[in-house]
PDB file of C-alpha atoms in Angstrom:
ATOM      1  CA  UNK N   2      75.601  66.556 120.196  1.00  0.00           C
ATOM      2  CA  UNK N   3      76.758  70.158 120.170  1.00  0.00           C
ATOM      3  CA  UNK N   4      77.386  72.134 116.976  1.00  0.00           C
ATOM      4  CA  UNK N   5      79.335  75.363 116.862  1.00  0.00           C
ATOM      5  CA  UNK N   6      79.590  77.435 113.700  1.00  0.00           C
ATOM      6  CA  UNK N   7      83.135  78.557 112.901  1.00  0.00           C
ATOM      7  CA  UNK N   8      83.122  81.697 110.767  1.00  0.00           C
ATOM      8  CA  UNK N   9      86.220  83.915 110.830  1.00  0.00           C
ATOM      9  CA  UNK N  10      84.436  85.798 108.023  1.00  0.00           C
ATOM     10  CA  UNK N  11      80.685  86.236 107.692  1.00  0.00           C
ATOM     11  CA  UNK N  12      79.987  86.417 103.941  1.00  0.00           C
ATOM     12  CA  UNK N  13      79.285  82.677 103.704  1.00  0.00           C
ATOM     13  CA  UNK N  14      76.431  82.878 106.192  1.00  0.00           C
ATOM     14  CA  UNK N  15      74.513  85.068 103.730  1.00  0.00           C
ATOM     15  CA  UNK N  16      74.853  82.224 101.206  1.00  0.00           C
ATOM     16  CA  UNK N  17      73.584  79.639 103.698  1.00  0.00           C
ATOM     17  CA  UNK N  18      76.745  77.883 104.830  1.00  0.00           C
ATOM     18  CA  UNK N  19      79.338  78.093 107.576  1.00  0.00           C
ATOM     19  CA  UNK N  20      83.076  78.085 107.000  1.00  0.00           C
ATOM     20  CA  UNK N  21      83.336  75.262 109.511  1.00  0.00           C
ATOM     21  CA  UNK N  22      81.250  73.170 111.889  1.00  0.00           C
ATOM     22  CA  UNK N  23      82.776  72.092 115.187  1.00  0.00           C
ATOM     23  CA  UNK N  24      80.911  69.031 116.460  1.00  0.00           C
ATOM     24  CA  UNK N  25      81.358  67.469 119.877  1.00  0.00           C
ATOM     25  CA  UNK N  26      79.504  64.886 121.899  1.00  0.00           C
ATOM     26  CA  UNK N  27      78.249  62.928 118.888  1.00  0.00           C
ATOM     27  CA  UNK N  28      78.056  59.167 118.905  1.00  0.00           C
ATOM     28  CA  UNK N  29      77.348  58.336 115.254  1.00  0.00           C
ATOM     29  CA  UNK N  30      78.761  59.626 111.961  1.00  0.00           C
ATOM     30  CA  UNK N  31      77.172  58.883 108.589  1.00  0.00           C
ATOM     31  CA  UNK N  32      79.135  59.391 105.371  1.00  0.00           C
ATOM     32  CA  UNK N  33      76.650  59.696 102.512  1.00  0.00           C
ATOM     33  CA  UNK N  34      77.701  58.751  98.993  1.00  0.00           C
ATOM     34  CA  UNK N  35      76.903  61.184  96.220  1.00  0.00           C
ATOM     35  CA  UNK N  36      73.166  61.379  95.615  1.00  0.00           C
ATOM     36  CA  UNK N  37      71.795  62.319  92.214  1.00  0.00           C
ATOM     37  CA  UNK N  38      68.428  62.473  90.495  1.00  0.00           C
ATOM     38  CA  UNK N  39      67.844  58.754  90.209  1.00  0.00           C
ATOM     39  CA  UNK N  40      64.747  56.648  90.699  1.00  0.00           C
ATOM     40  CA  UNK N  41      64.571  54.035  93.465  1.00  0.00           C
ATOM     41  CA  UNK N  42      65.691  51.536  90.816  1.00  0.00           C
ATOM     42  CA  UNK N  43      68.779  53.635  89.967  1.00  0.00           C
ATOM     43  CA  UNK N  44      67.648  55.024  86.626  1.00  0.00           C
ATOM     44  CA  UNK N  45      68.418  58.664  85.813  1.00  0.00           C
ATOM     45  CA  UNK N  46      65.531  61.122  86.066  1.00  0.00           C
ATOM     46  CA  UNK N  47      64.849  64.653  84.769  1.00  0.00           C
ATOM     47  CA  UNK N  48      67.391  64.791  81.936  1.00  0.00           C
ATOM     48  CA  UNK N  49      68.311  68.394  81.136  1.00  0.00           C
ATOM     49  CA  UNK N  50      66.346  69.871  84.070  1.00  0.00           C
ATOM     50  CA  UNK N  51      68.758  71.201  86.702  1.00  0.00           C
ATOM     51  CA  UNK N  52      66.006  72.334  89.105  1.00  0.00           C
ATOM     52  CA  UNK N  53      64.265  68.941  89.083  1.00  0.00           C
ATOM     53  CA  UNK N  54      67.563  67.073  89.374  1.00  0.00           C
ATOM     54  CA  UNK N  55      68.586  69.184  92.372  1.00  0.00           C
ATOM     55  CA  UNK N  56      65.240  68.636  94.111  1.00  0.00           C
ATOM     56  CA  UNK N  57      65.349  64.856  93.581  1.00  0.00           C
ATOM     57  CA  UNK N  58      68.997  64.748  94.655  1.00  0.00           C
ATOM     58  CA  UNK N  59      68.016  66.425  97.930  1.00  0.00           C
ATOM     59  CA  UNK N  60      65.132  63.960  98.340  1.00  0.00           C
ATOM     60  CA  UNK N  61      67.534  61.055  97.822  1.00  0.00           C
ATOM     61  CA  UNK N  62      70.009  62.552 100.307  1.00  0.00           C
ATOM     62  CA  UNK N  63      67.205  62.864 102.853  1.00  0.00           C
ATOM     63  CA  UNK N  64      66.183  59.231 102.225  1.00  0.00           C
ATOM     64  CA  UNK N  65      69.672  57.990 103.126  1.00  0.00           C
ATOM     65  CA  UNK N  66      69.696  60.183 106.228  1.00  0.00           C
ATOM     66  CA  UNK N  67      66.246  58.935 107.257  1.00  0.00           C
ATOM     67  CA  UNK N  68      67.304  55.306 106.826  1.00  0.00           C
ATOM     68  CA  UNK N  69      70.033  56.014 109.407  1.00  0.00           C
ATOM     69  CA  UNK N  70      67.577  57.744 111.758  1.00  0.00           C
ATOM     70  CA  UNK N  71      68.807  61.204 110.820  1.00  0.00           C
ATOM     71  CA  UNK N  72      67.607  64.225 108.852  1.00  0.00           C
ATOM     72  CA  UNK N  73      69.063  67.279 107.145  1.00  0.00           C
ATOM     73  CA  UNK N  74      69.371  68.718 110.668  1.00  0.00           C
ATOM     74  CA  UNK N  75      72.254  66.280 111.237  1.00  0.00           C
ATOM     75  CA  UNK N  76      74.184  67.344 108.133  1.00  0.00           C
ATOM     76  CA  UNK N  77      77.517  68.984 109.031  1.00  0.00           C
ATOM     77  CA  UNK N  78      79.339  68.739 105.674  1.00  0.00           C
ATOM     78  CA  UNK N  79      77.978  68.985 102.136  1.00  0.00           C
ATOM     79  CA  UNK N  80      79.801  68.674  98.837  1.00  0.00           C
ATOM     80  CA  UNK N  81      77.969  69.772  95.707  1.00  0.00           C
ATOM     81  CA  UNK N  82      79.303  68.565  92.371  1.00  0.00           C
ATOM     82  CA  UNK N  83      77.837  70.011  89.187  1.00  0.00           C
ATOM     83  CA  UNK N  84      78.524  69.905  85.486  1.00  0.00           C
ATOM     84  CA  UNK N  85      77.389  73.539  85.172  1.00  0.00           C
ATOM     85  CA  UNK N  86      77.982  75.919  88.086  1.00  0.00           C
ATOM     86  CA  UNK N  87      76.346  78.836  86.279  1.00  0.00           C
ATOM     87  CA  UNK N  88      73.190  76.816  85.596  1.00  0.00           C
ATOM     88  CA  UNK N  89      73.045  75.550  89.189  1.00  0.00           C
ATOM     89  CA  UNK N  90      73.249  78.970  90.863  1.00  0.00           C
ATOM     90  CA  UNK N  91      69.725  80.140  89.883  1.00  0.00           C
ATOM     91  CA  UNK N  92      68.320  76.966  91.476  1.00  0.00           C
ATOM     92  CA  UNK N  93      70.603  76.830  94.519  1.00  0.00           C
ATOM     93  CA  UNK N  94      67.934  78.524  96.634  1.00  0.00           C
ATOM     94  CA  UNK N  95      65.998  75.238  96.644  1.00  0.00           C
ATOM     95  CA  UNK N  96      68.860  73.559  98.491  1.00  0.00           C
ATOM     96  CA  UNK N  97      69.473  76.555 100.741  1.00  0.00           C
ATOM     97  CA  UNK N  98      65.768  76.687 101.663  1.00  0.00           C
ATOM     98  CA  UNK N  99      65.669  72.990 102.582  1.00  0.00           C
ATOM     99  CA  UNK N 100      68.786  73.354 104.723  1.00  0.00           C
ATOM    100  CA  UNK N 101      67.421  76.541 106.291  1.00  0.00           C
ATOM    101  CA  UNK N 102      64.137  74.830 107.125  1.00  0.00           C
ATOM    102  CA  UNK N 103      66.183  72.135 108.907  1.00  0.00           C
ATOM    103  CA  UNK N 104      68.014  74.870 110.820  1.00  0.00           C
ATOM    104  CA  UNK N 105      71.464  74.022 109.473  1.00  0.00           C
ATOM    105  CA  UNK N 106      74.170  75.698 107.440  1.00  0.00           C
ATOM    106  CA  UNK N 107      76.691  72.873 106.906  1.00  0.00           C
ATOM    107  CA  UNK N 108      80.240  73.501 105.781  1.00  0.00           C
ATOM    108  CA  UNK N 109      79.849  73.343 102.001  1.00  0.00           C
ATOM    109  CA  UNK N 110      82.020  73.037  98.914  1.00  0.00           C
ATOM    110  CA  UNK N 111      80.762  73.383  95.334  1.00  0.00           C
ATOM    111  CA  UNK N 112      82.812  71.938  92.516  1.00  0.00           C
ATOM    112  CA  UNK N 113      82.379  72.204  88.773  1.00  0.00           C
ATOM    113  CA  UNK N 114      83.195  68.880  87.108  1.00  0.00           C
ATOM    114  CA  UNK N 115      83.372  67.657  83.530  1.00  0.00           C
ATOM    115  CA  UNK N 116      80.765  64.964  84.087  1.00  0.00           C
ATOM    116  CA  UNK N 117      79.217  62.806  86.775  1.00  0.00           C
ATOM    117  CA  UNK N 118      79.239  58.998  86.903  1.00  0.00           C
ATOM    118  CA  UNK N 119      75.727  58.674  85.459  1.00  0.00           C
ATOM    119  CA  UNK N 120      75.488  60.279  82.010  1.00  0.00           C
ATOM    120  CA  UNK N 121      72.987  63.142  81.891  1.00  0.00           C
ATOM    121  CA  UNK N 122      73.180  63.910  85.595  1.00  0.00           C
ATOM    122  CA  UNK N 123      74.117  67.524  86.303  1.00  0.00           C
ATOM    123  CA  UNK N 124      74.273  67.717  90.111  1.00  0.00           C
ATOM    124  CA  UNK N 125      75.398  65.366  92.886  1.00  0.00           C
ATOM    125  CA  UNK N 126      75.230  65.867  96.646  1.00  0.00           C
ATOM    126  CA  UNK N 127      77.605  64.145  99.068  1.00  0.00           C
ATOM    127  CA  UNK N 128      77.350  64.650 102.817  1.00  0.00           C
ATOM    128  CA  UNK N 129      78.516  63.892 106.312  1.00  0.00           C
ATOM    129  CA  UNK N 130      75.986  63.772 109.143  1.00  0.00           C
ATOM    130  CA  UNK N 131      76.425  63.299 112.876  1.00  0.00           C
ATOM    131  CA  UNK N 132      74.078  62.385 115.689  1.00  0.00           C
TER     132      UNK N 132
END
């Protein structure tokens, strides 16, 4: 698989994401449903704690990737949904650091939403990975 960053502007790279990711030569694509701060049994965790919810959401995203034989290094697209953009920003470095450690800067969109499917959840991560 070959990845090529597409950045007609460079400001996004400072924030840890590319404007686009051109992928060629891949054989498998994984579309990951939104991952939140839930236990293995599906119960919500860390009510009211954005930092802890973000960290567990990343862990759950990585678990789905691992089950498919992939890792964050395979992530080419990431959508971040949050009920409070302003509250998420101070903690966003946790996500950026995990992606940076994996050597990726996937094309990313962040959306502020009224609520998520599971009451009390404040952040959800949805991704596309290729191998």
